XYZ file of C-alpha atoms in Angstrom:
222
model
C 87.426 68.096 91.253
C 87.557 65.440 93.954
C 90.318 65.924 96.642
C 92.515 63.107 96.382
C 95.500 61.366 98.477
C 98.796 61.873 96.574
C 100.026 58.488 94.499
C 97.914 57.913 92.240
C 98.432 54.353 91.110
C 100.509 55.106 87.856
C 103.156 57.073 90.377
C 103.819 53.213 91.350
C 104.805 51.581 88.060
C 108.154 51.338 86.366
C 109.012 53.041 82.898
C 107.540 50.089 81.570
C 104.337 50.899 83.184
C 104.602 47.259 84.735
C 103.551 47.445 88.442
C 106.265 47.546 90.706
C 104.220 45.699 92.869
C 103.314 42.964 91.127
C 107.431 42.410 89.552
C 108.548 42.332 93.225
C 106.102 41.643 95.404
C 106.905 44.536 97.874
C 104.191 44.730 99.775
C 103.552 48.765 99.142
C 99.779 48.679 99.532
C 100.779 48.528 103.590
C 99.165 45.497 104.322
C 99.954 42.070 104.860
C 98.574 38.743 106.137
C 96.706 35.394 105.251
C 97.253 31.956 104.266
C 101.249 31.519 103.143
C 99.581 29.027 101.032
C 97.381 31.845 99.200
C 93.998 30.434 99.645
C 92.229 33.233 97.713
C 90.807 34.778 101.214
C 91.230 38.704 101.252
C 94.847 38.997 102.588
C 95.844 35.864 101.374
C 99.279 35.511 98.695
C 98.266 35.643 95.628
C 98.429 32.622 93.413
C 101.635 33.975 91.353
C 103.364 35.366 94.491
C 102.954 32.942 97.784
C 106.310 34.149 98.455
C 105.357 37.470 99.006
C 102.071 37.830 101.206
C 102.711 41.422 102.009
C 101.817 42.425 98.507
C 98.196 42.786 97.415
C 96.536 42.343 94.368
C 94.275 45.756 92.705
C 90.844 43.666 93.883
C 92.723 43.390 97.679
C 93.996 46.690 97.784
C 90.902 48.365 97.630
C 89.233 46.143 99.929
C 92.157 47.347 102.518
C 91.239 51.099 101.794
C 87.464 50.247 102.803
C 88.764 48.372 105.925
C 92.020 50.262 107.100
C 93.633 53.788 107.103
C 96.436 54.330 104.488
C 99.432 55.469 105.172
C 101.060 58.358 102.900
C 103.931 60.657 102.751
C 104.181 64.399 101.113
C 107.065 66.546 100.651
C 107.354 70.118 99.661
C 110.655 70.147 97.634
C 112.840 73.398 98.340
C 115.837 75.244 97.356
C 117.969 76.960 100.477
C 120.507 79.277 100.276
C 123.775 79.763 102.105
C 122.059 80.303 105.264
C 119.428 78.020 105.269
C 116.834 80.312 104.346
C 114.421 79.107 101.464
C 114.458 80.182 98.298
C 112.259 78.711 95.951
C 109.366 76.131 96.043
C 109.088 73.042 93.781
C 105.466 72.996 92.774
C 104.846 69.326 90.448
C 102.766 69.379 87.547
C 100.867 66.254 86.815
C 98.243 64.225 85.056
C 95.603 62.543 86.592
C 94.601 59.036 85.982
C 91.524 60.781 84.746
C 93.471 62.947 81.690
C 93.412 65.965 84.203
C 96.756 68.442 84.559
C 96.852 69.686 88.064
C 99.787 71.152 90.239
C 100.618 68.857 93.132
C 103.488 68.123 95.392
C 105.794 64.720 95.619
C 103.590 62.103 97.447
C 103.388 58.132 97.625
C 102.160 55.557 100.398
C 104.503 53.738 102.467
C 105.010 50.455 101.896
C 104.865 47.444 104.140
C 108.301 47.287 105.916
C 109.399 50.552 104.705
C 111.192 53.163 106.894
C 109.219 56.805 106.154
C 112.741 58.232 105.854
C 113.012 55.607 102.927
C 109.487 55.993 101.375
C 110.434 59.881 101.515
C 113.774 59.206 99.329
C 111.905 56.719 97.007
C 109.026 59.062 96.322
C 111.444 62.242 95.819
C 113.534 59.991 93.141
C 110.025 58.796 91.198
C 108.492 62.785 91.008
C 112.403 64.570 90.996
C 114.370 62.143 89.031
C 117.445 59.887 90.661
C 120.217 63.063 90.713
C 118.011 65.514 92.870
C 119.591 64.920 95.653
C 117.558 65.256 98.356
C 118.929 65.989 102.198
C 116.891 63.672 104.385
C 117.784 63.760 108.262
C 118.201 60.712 109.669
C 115.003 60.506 111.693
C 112.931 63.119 109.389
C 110.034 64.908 111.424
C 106.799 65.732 109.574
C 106.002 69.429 109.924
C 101.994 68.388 109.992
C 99.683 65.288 109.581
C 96.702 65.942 106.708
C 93.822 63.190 107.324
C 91.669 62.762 104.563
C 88.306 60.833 104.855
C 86.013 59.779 102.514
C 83.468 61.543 103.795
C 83.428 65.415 103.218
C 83.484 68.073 105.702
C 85.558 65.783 108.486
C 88.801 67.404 107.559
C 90.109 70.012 105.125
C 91.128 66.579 102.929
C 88.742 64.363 101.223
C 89.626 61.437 98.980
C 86.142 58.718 98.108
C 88.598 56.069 97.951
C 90.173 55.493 101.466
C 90.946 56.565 104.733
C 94.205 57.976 104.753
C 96.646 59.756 107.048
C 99.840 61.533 105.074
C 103.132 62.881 107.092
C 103.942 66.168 105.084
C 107.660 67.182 104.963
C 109.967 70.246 103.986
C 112.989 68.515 102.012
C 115.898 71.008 100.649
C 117.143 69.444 97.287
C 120.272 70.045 96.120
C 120.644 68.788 92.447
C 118.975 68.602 89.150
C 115.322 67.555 88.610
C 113.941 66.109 85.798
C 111.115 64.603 86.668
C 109.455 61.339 85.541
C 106.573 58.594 85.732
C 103.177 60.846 85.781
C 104.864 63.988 87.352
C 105.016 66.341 83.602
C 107.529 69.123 85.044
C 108.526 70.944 88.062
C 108.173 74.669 88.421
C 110.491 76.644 91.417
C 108.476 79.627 92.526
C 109.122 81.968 95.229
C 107.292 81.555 98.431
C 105.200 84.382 98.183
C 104.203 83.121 94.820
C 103.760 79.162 96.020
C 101.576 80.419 99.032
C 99.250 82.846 96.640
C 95.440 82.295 96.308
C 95.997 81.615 92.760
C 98.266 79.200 93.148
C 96.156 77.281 95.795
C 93.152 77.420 93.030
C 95.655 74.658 91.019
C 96.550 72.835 93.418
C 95.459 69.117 93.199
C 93.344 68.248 96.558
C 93.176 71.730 98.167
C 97.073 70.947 99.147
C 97.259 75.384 98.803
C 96.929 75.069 102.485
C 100.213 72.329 102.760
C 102.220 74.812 101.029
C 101.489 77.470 103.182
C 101.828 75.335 106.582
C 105.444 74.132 104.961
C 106.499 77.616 104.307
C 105.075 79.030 107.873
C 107.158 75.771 109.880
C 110.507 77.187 108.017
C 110.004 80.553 108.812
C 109.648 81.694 104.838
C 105.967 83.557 104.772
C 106.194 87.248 105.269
C-alpha cells in the first residue's frame, strides 16, 4: 500500500459530500494568490468564487502539491485518568478513497488563515464527532514533525502526491465519539496494545511508528 498524508479528500466534504471548499471558499488547500479578477492563471479566483482567491480548484490544488510543501496536522486521541496518566489510545478505522479499510489516526491540512490550534479542533470534530470534547492548550506543541516526500527512502513517510510536513499531537478527549465523514469507527486500546507490531502492520502510512513516539513523549510505553 502506498504511504499516504492523512486527509484524504473525502475527510473535507460535508454530509452532503459537497466540498466544503468549494460552498465557502475557505481557502483549505493552503494556498492563495493571483488575479482578484480570476484570470484562469494557476492561483488565480476561480470564475464562481473571485471573492475568495485563497481557495483552489481540484486542477489548482494539485498543481500546488507539485510546486509547494503541504501543511498537515495529526493527533493521537487519548483517554487520561485522574492523574494524567494515559489510559487508552483512539486508533480510527477508515476507508480509503480507493475502497481500502485501514487503521489511521485523526489528520487534515491546515487551511489558509487557519490557527493549527483551530485546524486541530476542526479535524478532531470531523474523525470524533462534535461532543468529543477535546482539551486543546492554548498554544498546542507538536510532540514530532513527520515529512513525507514523494520520493521513497527520504524519510520514514512517503505519499506520490505531495510534499508534505504534518505536526503530530497527543490530545486527551473527554466525551463521546461517534465518528463521521470517512472515519468507520474508533477503537480505544491500551498502549501496550496501540504500540504492538501487529498493530503497526494496520496502520495506514507506516503511522505504527507515530503511535509509539506519542506514547514515549507522555511517558505511557513500558
Amino acid at each position: 500500500m502506498a504511504v499516504r498524508t492523512p486527509d484524504p479528500d473525502p475527510n473535507e466534504r460535508d454530509d452532503d459530500n459537497s466540498s466544503r471548499d468549494q460552498r465557502r471558499g475557505d481557502g483549505s488547500s493552503g494556498f492563495t494568490g493571483g488575479h482578484p479578477l480570476g484570470d484562469g492563471r494557476f492561483g488565480s479566483a476561480a470564475a464562481d468564487n473571485v471573492a475568495n482567491p485563497g481557495w483552489l480548484s481540484d486542477v489548482e490544488l494539485a498543481e500546488a502539491r507539485r510546486r509547494m510543501p503541504m501543511l498537515y496536522v495529526e493527533a493521537v486521541p487519548v483517554r487520561t485518568d485522574g492523574m494524567g496518566a494515559v489510559t487508552d489510545v483512539g486508533i480510527l478505522l477508515r476507508a480509503t478513497p480507493l475502497g481500502e479499510i485501514t487503521r489511521t489516526i485523526v489528520s487534515g491540512r491546515v487551511r489558509y488563515g487557519e490557527t493549527v490550534r483551530d485546524a486541530l479542533f476542526r479535524h478532531l470534530e470531523n474523525d470524533l464527532g462534535p461532543m468529543a470534547f477535546p482539551l486543546l492548550p492554548p498554544s498546542p506543541v507538536p510532540f514530532t514533525v513527520a515529512e513525507y516526500f514523494p520520493i521513497p527512502g527520504v524519510s520514514a513517510f512517503h505519499d506520490d502526491r505531495q510534499h508534505a510536513v504534518s505536526l503530530a499531537f497527543v490530545v486527551p478527549v473527554t466525551g463521546t465519539c461517534e465518528p463521521r465523514q470517512d472515519a468507520l469507527e474508533v477503537t480505544w486500546m491500551p498502549p501496550q496494545e496501540a504500540a504492538s507490531d501487529s498493530l503497526a502492520a494496520e496502520m495506514e502510512g507506516g503511522r505504527g511508528s507515530l503511535i509509539r513516539l506519542a506514547l514515549a513523549s507522555v511517558g505511557a510505553l513500558r
